[in-house]
Amino acid sequence: MYDHYGSGCISSVLASKSRPVFWLADAQAIKVVATDKATFDKDMDFYSNGMLFFGPNIIASDTSTWKRHRMISNPAFNESVNGVVWKETAKAVKNWFSELDSRTNNSDGEISIHTFDSFSTLALTIFACAGFGSDGATPITELRETLRMAFHHSAARTSLPDWVFDLTNRIHIPFLSPYLRKTIGVYEALDQMCMKAVSEVRADVLLEKSNSTTGGALLRNLVKANMDVDGEQDEKERGQRSLTDRELVSNMFLFFIAGHETTANALSFVCAFLALYPDVQRKILDEIELIWPNGVPEDVAEAEYKNAFSRLTYTTAAFYEALRLIPIVSRLGRMVLKDTVLRTYRLNGIGDPEPYSVPMKEGSEIMIDMAAVHRNPIYWGADADEFKPERFVDTDTYRWPRDAFLAFSTGFRDCIGRKFAAVEGANVLARIIRRYEILVPKRLRDMPFEEQKAYLSKWRPFVTNSPVYPEVTFRRRS
Ligand code: HEM
């Protein structure tokens, strides 16, 4: 559409709400929308429907409320969490590999992998440990199981309004009532666990238990950041700057929802691309062998994270490049708060962008179209559809504006878990590639490359974009 109309902005009318919608494939215009707090804000109707049942939180809040949540959360996502993510990822992958070993008994040594299921389990385990502290006061297996159930029931919990749950509680509707009662039960259990974990962690922090297993974990950091603000303020200011226990729990749940499925889907797509591009796998293997000539260590300390992660540049680039081609969140909505004019571009006859202005009325909607920006040849060149991790490494040859990579959004509401996801993603990939060759599934091998690619990279849009065919094959390297 952007090509067809030769513009970085196209408009449509949302019939259901009778308002204009401006779609943007222009990175500079998006930057303005994402940074000008006075003129643009999130479409809160969209978020508040399904995200507030645990209480107010960072994602489902307008800018004024959001500031308090972000101020406490920012210091919580610090380098100590990344160290814990690094260590817990190594542990989780080791257990997963043991399970794969027990499945490899066929003669060709190939194992078929359901990528989303595998990475979803991994991401869940890693979040449970790095989020709450491995073997903290709340038993990690119990917590992980409850998070897993919460994830399975999340579509129902976030898409149905509260009155549906009330109704099905009072009137028995076959199949639906039992399922929704179970949903409520799971979320109540998770809520209780999280509230208990908050009090336990607070007690830990007060006693300055230095040997605590929750050290460095996200929840402990969050509670601590909140207590630091508490300590600084008088009674009146405290309420305005710190978070209540309910808000802390709501945010932890949000971190889980925002971080779990996104990372699992991203890893699924990277594996699909790696299966299609063995030369990229080779380069990742070269990088890994340089860092760990004697094999990737199975048990790692948190302190090793900084040195090792910063050297996994090509591996991390492969993670980002897959996210460029298939952004897990492909569009974000914003509301226009007051009449404004947005500068964007249109293409003149010979395809050069020239600036022009689009007037926008208060109440209009904007769609930040990450999927379109990520394949816009103005930024990424004629080979924008190709999988080339080099773009994120060799930035002299591959020149693109920093604002044109939007997988983690941009501006003041960008993803707070970007590094968390990258540390986990690069670590998982390095370990897989060192041990296995990733191949396209056997039954696709006779297909031409373009058909394989179309098949494995086919995605379905939902809350986040997931692969339609989440499958690859692993073959153990000799
Ligand atoms: C590949 C993985 C990930 C992708 C692609 C991703 C993408 C995004 C995007 C596009 C947004 C903007 C959403 C919006 O404006 O509504 C966002 C926000 C957010 N993400 Fe992520 N994310 C990932 C991983 C994570 C992880 C691991 C965590 C936490 C552990 C996390 C926590 C959050 C939070 C809390 C926000 C809201 C920030 C705010 O409004 O201030 N994300 N993410």
Short mmCIF file of C-alpha atoms and ligand atoms in Angstrom, two decimals:
data_model
loop_
_atom_site.label_atom_id
_atom_site.label_comp_id
_atom_site.label_asym_id
_atom_site.label_seq_id
_atom_site.Cartn_x
_atom_site.Cartn_y
_atom_site.Cartn_z
CA MET A 1 0.00 0.00 0.00
CA TYR A 2 2.80 2.44 0.88
CA ASP A 3 4.48 1.56 -2.41
CA HIS A 4 1.27 1.81 -4.32
CA TYR A 5 0.47 5.30 -3.01
CA GLY A 6 4.12 6.36 -2.91
CA SER A 7 3.85 7.68 0.64
CA GLY A 8 5.19 7.03 4.15
CA CYS A 9 1.68 7.66 5.48
CA ILE A 10 -1.64 6.29 4.29
CA SER A 11 -5.02 6.92 5.84
CA SER A 12 -8.13 4.85 6.25
CA VAL A 13 -11.35 5.15 8.23
CA LEU A 14 -12.15 2.78 11.05
CA ALA A 15 -15.83 2.16 10.34
CA SER A 16 -16.57 0.73 13.80
CA LYS A 17 -15.39 3.91 15.52
CA SER A 18 -15.88 6.41 12.67
CA ARG A 19 -12.46 7.90 13.02
CA PRO A 20 -9.52 8.35 10.68
CA VAL A 21 -6.52 6.09 11.10
CA PHE A 22 -3.09 7.15 9.82
CA TRP A 23 -0.73 4.28 9.05
CA LEU A 24 2.96 5.08 9.20
CA ALA A 25 5.90 3.39 7.47
CA ASP A 26 8.05 6.48 8.03
CA ALA A 27 10.63 6.00 10.81
CA GLN A 28 11.16 9.73 11.41
CA ALA A 29 7.44 10.48 11.68
CA ILE A 30 7.12 7.51 14.08
CA LYS A 31 9.90 8.92 16.21
CA VAL A 32 7.90 12.15 16.57
CA VAL A 33 4.75 10.23 17.51
CA ALA A 34 6.64 8.12 20.05
CA THR A 35 8.40 11.04 21.73
CA ASP A 36 5.92 13.94 21.71
CA LYS A 37 4.03 13.14 24.93
CA ALA A 38 1.85 16.24 24.73
CA THR A 39 0.37 15.38 21.32
CA PHE A 40 0.23 11.56 21.19
CA ASP A 41 -0.53 8.85 23.73
CA LYS A 42 -1.42 5.19 23.84
CA ASP A 43 -4.93 4.14 22.94
CA MET A 44 -5.91 3.24 26.50
CA ASP A 45 -9.23 1.58 25.55
CA PHE A 46 -7.24 -1.10 23.81
CA TYR A 47 -5.01 -1.89 26.81
CA SER A 48 -7.33 -1.35 29.75
CA ASN A 49 -9.84 -3.96 28.52
CA GLY A 50 -7.73 -6.96 29.33
CA MET A 51 -4.66 -5.88 31.26
CA LEU A 52 -5.94 -4.39 34.48
CA PHE A 53 -7.40 -7.34 36.37
CA PHE A 54 -4.36 -7.52 38.70
CA GLY A 55 -4.38 -3.76 39.17
CA PRO A 56 -2.73 -0.77 37.48
CA ASN A 57 0.54 -1.50 35.72
CA ILE A 58 3.19 -0.11 33.41
CA ILE A 59 1.66 -1.13 30.09
CA ALA A 60 -2.01 -0.32 30.65
CA SER A 61 -1.56 3.22 31.91
CA ASP A 62 -1.68 6.63 30.32
CA THR A 63 1.45 8.74 30.37
CA SER A 64 0.81 10.47 33.71
CA THR A 65 0.32 7.20 35.67
CA TRP A 66 2.89 5.34 33.63
CA LYS A 67 5.74 7.63 34.79
CA ARG A 68 5.55 6.28 38.37
CA HIS A 69 5.56 2.65 37.17
CA ARG A 70 8.45 3.20 34.81
CA MET A 71 10.49 5.13 37.36
CA ILE A 72 10.42 2.16 39.75
CA SER A 73 10.79 -0.47 37.02
CA ASN A 74 13.78 1.11 35.23
CA PRO A 75 16.31 0.44 38.01
CA ALA A 76 14.84 -3.05 38.47
CA PHE A 77 15.87 -4.04 34.92
CA ASN A 78 19.54 -3.59 35.74
CA GLU A 79 22.69 -5.53 34.92
CA SER A 80 22.25 -7.85 37.91
CA VAL A 81 19.03 -9.18 36.34
CA ASN A 82 20.85 -9.73 33.05
CA GLY A 83 23.47 -11.74 34.92
CA VAL A 84 20.75 -13.89 36.48
CA VAL A 85 19.09 -14.31 33.07
CA TRP A 86 22.44 -15.44 31.66
CA LYS A 87 22.94 -18.05 34.37
CA GLU A 88 19.35 -19.31 34.42
CA THR A 89 19.29 -19.59 30.62
CA ALA A 90 22.34 -21.87 30.70
CA LYS A 91 20.66 -24.03 33.36
CA ALA A 92 17.35 -24.26 31.53
CA VAL A 93 19.01 -25.12 28.20
CA LYS A 94 21.11 -27.82 29.86
CA ASN A 95 17.95 -29.52 31.17
CA TRP A 96 16.27 -29.18 27.79
CA PHE A 97 19.26 -30.81 26.05
CA SER A 98 19.14 -33.76 28.48
CA GLU A 99 15.53 -34.23 27.53
CA LEU A 100 16.42 -34.06 23.81
CA ASP A 101 19.19 -36.64 24.35
CA SER A 102 16.63 -39.08 25.68
CA ARG A 103 14.55 -38.54 22.51
CA THR A 104 17.40 -39.06 19.99
CA ASN A 105 17.22 -42.75 19.32
CA ASN A 106 16.53 -42.77 15.59
CA SER A 107 19.30 -43.87 13.23
CA ASP A 108 19.91 -40.51 11.47
CA GLY A 109 20.30 -38.67 14.81
CA GLU A 110 17.73 -36.07 13.81
CA ILE A 111 15.17 -34.69 16.25
CA SER A 112 12.12 -32.85 15.18
CA ILE A 113 11.55 -29.74 17.29
CA HIS A 114 8.30 -27.91 17.91
CA THR A 115 10.01 -24.56 18.29
CA PHE A 116 7.29 -22.57 19.98
CA ASP A 117 6.52 -25.25 22.60
CA SER A 118 10.21 -25.74 23.37
CA PHE A 119 11.03 -22.04 23.63
CA SER A 120 7.87 -21.26 25.53
CA THR A 121 8.86 -23.81 28.21
CA LEU A 122 12.40 -22.43 28.29
CA ALA A 123 11.26 -18.80 28.53
CA LEU A 124 8.85 -19.73 31.30
CA THR A 125 11.52 -21.46 33.37
CA ILE A 126 13.95 -18.60 32.83
CA PHE A 127 11.38 -15.98 33.76
CA ALA A 128 10.29 -17.89 36.88
CA CYS A 129 13.92 -18.01 38.11
CA ALA A 130 15.23 -14.65 36.90
CA GLY A 131 11.96 -12.97 37.80
CA PHE A 132 11.34 -14.41 41.24
CA GLY A 133 14.71 -15.86 42.24
CA SER A 134 15.59 -19.51 41.81
CA ASP A 135 14.64 -21.56 44.87
CA GLY A 136 13.46 -18.44 46.64
CA ALA A 137 10.91 -18.66 49.42
CA THR A 138 8.16 -19.43 46.89
CA PRO A 139 9.01 -22.88 45.50
CA ILE A 140 10.05 -22.40 41.90
CA THR A 141 8.38 -25.54 40.50
CA GLU A 142 5.05 -24.51 41.97
CA LEU A 143 5.43 -20.99 40.66
CA ARG A 144 6.48 -22.19 37.23
CA GLU A 145 3.48 -24.52 37.02
CA THR A 146 1.10 -21.71 38.01
CA LEU A 147 2.70 -19.35 35.46
CA ARG A 148 2.34 -22.05 32.82
CA MET A 149 -1.36 -22.46 33.60
CA ALA A 150 -1.79 -18.67 33.65
CA PHE A 151 -0.22 -18.49 30.20
CA HIS A 152 -2.60 -21.16 28.87
CA HIS A 153 -5.57 -19.29 30.28
CA SER A 154 -4.28 -15.83 29.34
CA ALA A 155 -6.31 -15.52 26.13
CA ALA A 156 -9.56 -16.02 28.09
CA ARG A 157 -8.49 -13.84 31.02
CA THR A 158 -7.31 -10.92 28.92
CA SER A 159 -9.96 -10.95 26.21
CA LEU A 160 -13.17 -11.46 28.24
CA PRO A 161 -14.58 -8.70 30.44
CA ASP A 162 -15.08 -9.38 34.17
CA TRP A 163 -18.87 -9.57 33.86
CA VAL A 164 -18.57 -12.71 31.69
CA PHE A 165 -16.66 -14.41 34.52
CA ASP A 166 -19.29 -13.24 37.04
CA LEU A 167 -22.10 -14.48 34.84
CA THR A 168 -20.64 -17.91 34.20
CA ASN A 169 -20.11 -18.23 37.93
CA ARG A 170 -23.77 -17.63 38.63
CA ILE A 171 -25.34 -19.40 35.64
CA HIS A 172 -23.93 -22.76 34.66
CA ILE A 173 -23.05 -22.83 30.97
CA PRO A 174 -21.80 -26.30 29.97
CA PHE A 175 -18.06 -26.38 29.10
CA LEU A 176 -17.67 -22.60 29.38
CA SER A 177 -18.39 -22.22 33.11
CA PRO A 178 -15.95 -24.94 34.27
CA TYR A 179 -13.24 -23.53 32.00
CA LEU A 180 -13.70 -19.94 33.16
CA ARG A 181 -13.88 -21.01 36.82
CA LYS A 182 -10.59 -22.76 36.31
CA THR A 183 -9.22 -19.58 34.71
CA ILE A 184 -10.22 -17.54 37.74
CA GLY A 185 -8.77 -20.17 40.08
CA VAL A 186 -5.41 -20.10 38.29
CA TYR A 187 -5.20 -16.32 38.42
CA GLU A 188 -6.21 -16.21 42.08
CA ALA A 189 -3.48 -18.72 42.91
CA LEU A 190 -0.92 -16.70 40.94
CA ASP A 191 -2.03 -13.50 42.64
CA GLN A 192 -1.66 -15.05 46.10
CA MET A 193 1.76 -16.45 45.24
CA CYS A 194 2.98 -13.11 43.95
CA MET A 195 1.61 -11.15 46.93
CA LYS A 196 3.31 -13.62 49.28
CA ALA A 197 6.54 -13.38 47.30
CA VAL A 198 6.48 -9.57 47.56
CA SER A 199 6.19 -9.69 51.39
CA GLU A 200 8.89 -12.33 51.66
CA VAL A 201 11.26 -10.43 49.43
CA ARG A 202 10.59 -7.20 51.33
CA ALA A 203 11.44 -8.95 54.59
CA ASP A 204 14.62 -10.27 52.97
CA VAL A 205 15.66 -6.82 51.79
CA LEU A 206 14.95 -5.29 55.22
CA LEU A 207 17.10 -7.91 56.90
CA GLU A 208 19.70 -7.46 54.15
CA LYS A 209 20.02 -11.19 53.76
CA SER A 210 23.10 -11.32 51.61
CA ASN A 211 22.96 -15.05 50.87
CA SER A 212 19.40 -14.87 49.63
CA THR A 213 18.65 -16.82 46.45
CA THR A 214 16.47 -13.96 45.28
CA GLY A 215 19.51 -11.69 44.89
CA GLY A 216 19.59 -9.99 41.49
CA ALA A 217 16.15 -11.30 40.51
CA LEU A 218 13.65 -8.89 39.00
CA LEU A 219 11.15 -8.99 41.85
CA ARG A 220 13.78 -8.25 44.47
CA ASN A 221 15.11 -5.35 42.40
CA LEU A 222 11.61 -4.01 41.95
CA VAL A 223 10.77 -4.23 45.65
CA LYS A 224 14.10 -2.65 46.52
CA ALA A 225 13.70 0.21 44.02
CA ASN A 226 10.27 0.84 45.49
CA MET A 227 11.62 0.84 49.04
CA ASP A 228 14.39 3.23 48.05
CA VAL A 229 11.81 5.72 46.79
CA ASP A 230 9.69 5.10 49.90
CA GLY A 231 12.60 5.90 52.13
CA GLU A 232 13.30 9.21 50.44
CA GLN A 233 9.82 10.66 50.57
CA ASP A 234 7.56 12.09 53.20
CA GLU A 235 4.17 10.45 53.71
CA LYS A 236 2.35 12.57 51.10
CA GLU A 237 4.90 12.24 48.32
CA ARG A 238 5.36 8.53 48.93
CA GLY A 239 1.94 7.65 47.50
CA GLN A 240 2.68 9.75 44.44
CA ARG A 241 6.02 8.16 43.66
CA SER A 242 6.08 4.57 44.92
CA LEU A 243 3.97 1.55 43.99
CA THR A 244 1.55 -0.41 46.16
CA ASP A 245 1.98 -4.16 46.61
CA ARG A 246 -0.95 -4.66 44.25
CA GLU A 247 0.82 -2.57 41.61
CA LEU A 248 4.08 -4.45 42.12
CA VAL A 249 2.28 -7.75 41.54
CA SER A 250 0.42 -6.39 38.54
CA ASN A 251 3.73 -5.28 37.03
CA MET A 252 5.40 -8.63 37.65
CA PHE A 253 2.52 -10.31 35.85
CA LEU A 254 2.86 -7.80 33.03
CA PHE A 255 6.59 -8.48 32.71
CA PHE A 256 5.75 -12.13 32.38
CA ILE A 257 3.03 -11.59 29.76
CA ALA A 258 5.11 -9.05 27.81
CA GLY A 259 8.31 -11.07 27.93
CA HIS A 260 7.41 -14.71 27.70
CA GLU A 261 5.52 -15.25 24.48
CA THR A 262 7.44 -12.53 22.62
CA THR A 263 10.80 -14.16 23.35
CA ALA A 264 9.51 -17.66 22.55
CA ASN A 265 8.12 -16.49 19.20
CA ALA A 266 11.30 -14.57 18.38
CA LEU A 267 13.45 -17.63 19.02
CA SER A 268 11.11 -19.77 16.91
CA PHE A 269 11.53 -17.44 13.94
CA VAL A 270 15.31 -17.17 14.33
CA CYS A 271 15.56 -20.96 14.23
CA ALA A 272 13.42 -21.06 11.08
CA PHE A 273 15.73 -18.53 9.40
CA LEU A 274 18.83 -20.37 10.58
CA ALA A 275 17.49 -23.62 9.12
CA LEU A 276 17.06 -21.80 5.80
CA TYR A 277 20.47 -20.08 5.92
CA PRO A 278 23.20 -22.60 6.88
CA ASP A 279 25.91 -20.04 6.01
CA VAL A 280 24.63 -17.83 8.86
CA GLN A 281 24.76 -20.83 11.21
CA ARG A 282 28.37 -21.38 10.17
CA LYS A 283 29.27 -17.79 11.06
CA ILE A 284 27.55 -18.10 14.43
CA LEU A 285 29.47 -21.32 15.07
CA ASP A 286 32.75 -19.57 14.19
CA GLU A 287 31.94 -16.81 16.67
CA ILE A 288 31.10 -19.32 19.41
CA GLU A 289 34.21 -21.41 18.83
CA LEU A 290 36.31 -18.31 19.15
CA ILE A 291 34.74 -17.44 22.50
CA TRP A 292 34.60 -21.00 23.85
CA PRO A 293 37.18 -23.13 21.98
CA ASN A 294 36.56 -26.02 24.38
CA GLY A 295 32.77 -25.98 24.11
CA VAL A 296 30.15 -23.76 25.69
CA PRO A 297 30.34 -24.22 29.47
CA GLU A 298 27.16 -25.80 30.82
CA ASP A 299 27.21 -24.13 34.20
CA VAL A 300 27.98 -20.45 34.20
CA ALA A 301 28.25 -17.75 36.84
CA GLU A 302 26.30 -14.51 36.67
CA ALA A 303 29.54 -12.56 36.56
CA GLU A 304 30.52 -14.15 33.23
CA TYR A 305 27.56 -12.56 31.50
CA LYS A 306 29.10 -9.21 30.59
CA ASN A 307 32.20 -10.51 28.95
CA ALA A 308 30.52 -13.37 27.08
CA PHE A 309 27.38 -11.58 25.91
CA SER A 310 29.26 -8.60 24.52
CA ARG A 311 31.26 -10.96 22.31
CA LEU A 312 28.21 -12.71 20.86
CA THR A 313 27.70 -9.87 18.40
CA TYR A 314 26.87 -11.89 15.29
CA THR A 315 24.63 -14.27 17.25
CA THR A 316 22.72 -11.32 18.73
CA ALA A 317 22.55 -9.77 15.25
CA ALA A 318 20.82 -12.93 13.94
CA PHE A 319 18.24 -12.54 16.73
CA TYR A 320 17.61 -8.90 15.77
CA GLU A 321 17.54 -9.58 12.04
CA ALA A 322 14.80 -12.20 12.48
CA LEU A 323 12.89 -9.63 14.54
CA ARG A 324 13.32 -7.12 11.73
CA LEU A 325 11.85 -9.47 9.13
CA ILE A 326 9.09 -10.68 11.43
CA PRO A 327 8.48 -8.20 14.24
CA ILE A 328 6.70 -10.07 17.02
CA VAL A 329 4.58 -7.01 17.69
CA SER A 330 3.96 -5.64 14.22
CA ARG A 331 1.75 -2.62 14.92
CA LEU A 332 1.14 -0.23 17.79
CA GLY A 333 -1.75 2.20 18.16
CA ARG A 334 -1.52 5.79 19.34
CA MET A 335 -4.19 8.48 19.80
CA VAL A 336 -3.85 12.07 18.60
CA LEU A 337 -4.54 14.22 21.71
CA LYS A 338 -4.79 17.57 19.93
CA ASP A 339 -4.94 18.86 16.34
CA THR A 340 -1.51 18.61 14.80
CA VAL A 341 0.46 18.36 11.56
CA LEU A 342 2.86 15.49 11.02
CA ARG A 343 5.75 15.73 8.58
CA THR A 344 6.25 12.63 6.48
CA TYR A 345 7.43 11.81 2.93
CA ARG A 346 5.99 10.94 -0.43
CA LEU A 347 7.85 9.56 -3.39
CA ASN A 348 8.29 11.74 -6.43
CA GLY A 349 8.23 10.27 -9.94
CA ILE A 350 11.74 8.82 -9.68
CA GLY A 351 11.21 7.28 -6.26
CA ASP A 352 13.02 9.87 -4.10
CA PRO A 353 11.30 10.77 -0.84
CA GLU A 354 10.24 14.40 -0.54
CA PRO A 355 8.71 15.91 2.61
CA TYR A 356 5.05 16.83 2.94
CA SER A 357 2.68 17.49 5.86
CA VAL A 358 -0.37 15.57 6.97
CA PRO A 359 -2.91 17.42 9.15
CA MET A 360 -4.40 15.24 11.90
CA LYS A 361 -7.44 16.01 14.01
CA GLU A 362 -7.69 15.37 17.75
CA GLY A 363 -9.19 11.90 18.30
CA SER A 364 -7.61 10.39 15.18
CA GLU A 365 -5.70 7.17 15.52
CA ILE A 366 -2.16 6.40 14.40
CA MET A 367 -0.85 2.96 13.53
CA ILE A 368 2.89 2.62 13.98
CA ASP A 369 3.45 -0.02 11.31
CA MET A 370 6.66 -1.71 12.37
CA ALA A 371 6.28 -4.51 9.82
CA ALA A 372 6.20 -1.91 7.01
CA VAL A 373 9.14 0.17 8.36
CA HIS A 374 11.21 -3.00 8.70
CA ARG A 375 10.87 -3.81 5.01
CA ASN A 376 10.92 -0.26 3.74
CA PRO A 377 13.60 -0.19 0.99
CA ILE A 378 14.26 3.49 1.70
CA TYR A 379 15.91 2.39 4.95
CA TRP A 380 17.00 -1.18 4.29
CA GLY A 381 17.81 -1.14 0.58
CA ALA A 382 16.64 -3.27 -2.33
CA ASP A 383 17.48 -6.46 -0.41
CA ALA A 384 15.18 -5.53 2.51
CA ASP A 385 13.44 -8.94 2.31
CA GLU A 386 16.69 -10.89 2.72
CA PHE A 387 17.88 -12.35 6.04
CA LYS A 388 21.27 -10.70 6.63
CA PRO A 389 22.43 -10.41 10.26
CA GLU A 390 25.42 -8.41 8.93
CA ARG A 391 23.13 -5.37 8.89
CA PHE A 392 23.42 -5.21 12.68
CA VAL A 393 27.20 -5.73 12.73
CA ASP A 394 28.74 -4.17 9.66
CA THR A 395 27.01 -0.81 9.86
CA ASP A 396 29.53 0.80 7.49
CA THR A 397 28.39 -1.36 4.61
CA TYR A 398 24.79 -1.64 5.74
CA ARG A 399 23.70 1.88 6.54
CA TRP A 400 20.27 2.32 8.03
CA PRO A 401 18.84 4.95 10.39
CA ARG A 402 18.72 3.73 14.04
CA ASP A 403 15.05 4.70 14.23
CA ALA A 404 14.16 2.19 11.51
CA PHE A 405 14.50 -0.83 13.81
CA LEU A 406 11.33 -0.87 15.87
CA ALA A 407 10.95 -4.45 17.12
CA PHE A 408 11.15 -3.19 20.71
CA SER A 409 9.20 -0.01 19.91
CA THR A 410 10.77 3.41 20.36
CA GLY A 411 10.44 6.60 22.37
CA PHE A 412 9.51 6.79 26.02
CA ARG A 413 7.28 3.68 25.98
CA ASP A 414 9.85 1.41 24.42
CA CYS A 415 10.44 -2.14 25.65
CA ILE A 416 11.96 -2.24 29.10
CA GLY A 417 12.91 -5.91 28.65
CA ARG A 418 14.93 -5.52 25.44
CA LYS A 419 18.23 -6.51 26.98
CA PHE A 420 16.61 -9.27 29.06
CA ALA A 421 15.30 -10.76 25.79
CA ALA A 422 18.56 -10.30 23.88
CA VAL A 423 20.67 -11.87 26.64
CA GLU A 424 18.33 -14.84 26.81
CA GLY A 425 18.02 -15.13 23.02
CA ALA A 426 21.74 -14.98 22.23
CA ASN A 427 22.57 -17.44 25.00
CA VAL A 428 19.96 -19.97 23.82
CA LEU A 429 21.07 -19.65 20.18
CA ALA A 430 24.78 -20.00 20.99
CA ARG A 431 24.13 -23.20 22.93
CA ILE A 432 21.89 -24.70 20.24
CA ILE A 433 24.26 -23.92 17.37
CA ARG A 434 27.29 -25.25 19.23
CA ARG A 435 25.55 -28.59 19.76
CA TYR A 436 23.19 -28.96 16.81
CA GLU A 437 22.86 -28.17 13.16
CA ILE A 438 19.43 -26.67 12.54
CA LEU A 439 17.78 -28.10 9.42
CA VAL A 440 14.51 -27.57 7.63
CA PRO A 441 12.04 -30.38 8.44
CA LYS A 442 12.61 -33.51 6.38
CA ARG A 443 9.35 -33.33 4.48
CA LEU A 444 10.22 -29.85 3.13
CA ARG A 445 13.68 -30.67 1.87
CA ASP A 446 12.61 -31.39 -1.73
CA MET A 447 10.89 -28.03 -2.04
CA PRO A 448 12.60 -25.08 -3.77
CA PHE A 449 14.22 -22.64 -1.31
CA GLU A 450 11.62 -19.89 -1.80
CA GLU A 451 8.80 -22.30 -0.95
CA GLN A 452 10.61 -23.52 2.16
CA LYS A 453 11.12 -19.92 3.18
CA ALA A 454 7.49 -18.98 2.59
CA TYR A 455 6.42 -22.00 4.65
CA LEU A 456 8.72 -21.59 7.62
CA SER A 457 8.37 -17.83 7.90
CA LYS A 458 4.59 -17.78 7.58
CA TRP A 459 3.15 -16.00 10.58
CA ARG A 460 -0.21 -15.48 12.11
CA PRO A 461 -1.08 -12.21 13.79
CA PHE A 462 -2.55 -12.45 17.29
CA VAL A 463 -1.55 -10.56 20.46
CA THR A 464 1.95 -11.28 19.23
CA ASN A 465 2.89 -12.78 15.88
CA SER A 466 3.58 -16.49 15.97
CA PRO A 467 4.79 -18.97 13.37
CA VAL A 468 2.08 -20.95 11.60
CA TYR A 469 4.48 -23.90 11.27
CA PRO A 470 6.75 -23.80 14.31
CA GLU A 471 8.99 -26.69 13.32
CA VAL A 472 12.64 -27.35 12.51
CA THR A 473 14.95 -30.35 12.83
CA PHE A 474 18.08 -30.59 15.00
CA ARG A 475 21.02 -32.85 14.10
CA ARG A 476 23.74 -33.32 16.68
CA ARG A 477 27.13 -32.01 15.52
CA SER A 478 29.94 -34.51 15.68
C1 HEM B 1 11.79 -10.53 21.73
C2 HEM B 1 11.21 -10.16 22.83
C3 HEM B 1 10.42 -8.89 23.01
C4 HEM B 1 9.82 -8.08 22.08
C5 HEM B 1 9.79 -8.25 20.57
C6 HEM B 1 9.19 -6.99 22.81
C7 HEM B 1 8.52 -5.93 22.21
C8 HEM B 1 7.92 -4.90 22.90
C9 HEM B 1 7.20 -3.82 22.30
C10 HEM B 1 6.96 -3.65 20.80
C11 HEM B 1 6.75 -3.00 23.28
C12 HEM B 1 5.88 -1.75 23.15
C13 HEM B 1 4.45 -2.16 23.52
C14 HEM B 1 3.46 -1.04 23.59
O1 HEM B 1 3.78 0.11 23.31
O2 HEM B 1 2.32 -1.35 23.92
C15 HEM B 1 7.20 -3.56 24.53
C16 HEM B 1 6.95 -3.01 25.76
C17 HEM B 1 7.24 -3.64 26.95
N1 HEM B 1 7.96 -4.80 27.11
FE1 HEM B 1 8.79 -5.92 25.65
N2 HEM B 1 9.40 -7.17 24.15
C18 HEM B 1 10.15 -8.32 24.32
C19 HEM B 1 10.61 -8.84 25.51
C20 HEM B 1 10.29 -8.34 26.76
C21 HEM B 1 10.72 -8.91 28.01
C22 HEM B 1 11.65 -10.14 28.14
C23 HEM B 1 10.13 -8.18 29.01
C24 HEM B 1 10.23 -8.34 30.50
C25 HEM B 1 10.86 -9.30 31.13
C26 HEM B 1 9.35 -7.13 28.38
C27 HEM B 1 8.63 -6.17 29.05
C28 HEM B 1 7.99 -5.10 28.44
C29 HEM B 1 7.27 -4.07 29.19
C30 HEM B 1 7.06 -4.03 30.69
C31 HEM B 1 6.80 -3.14 28.24
C32 HEM B 1 6.01 -1.86 28.51
C33 HEM B 1 6.99 -0.71 28.68
C34 HEM B 1 6.31 0.63 28.97
O3 HEM B 1 5.18 0.87 28.54
O4 HEM B 1 6.97 1.45 29.63
N3 HEM B 1 9.48 -7.26 27.01
N4 HEM B 1 7.92 -4.72 24.27
#
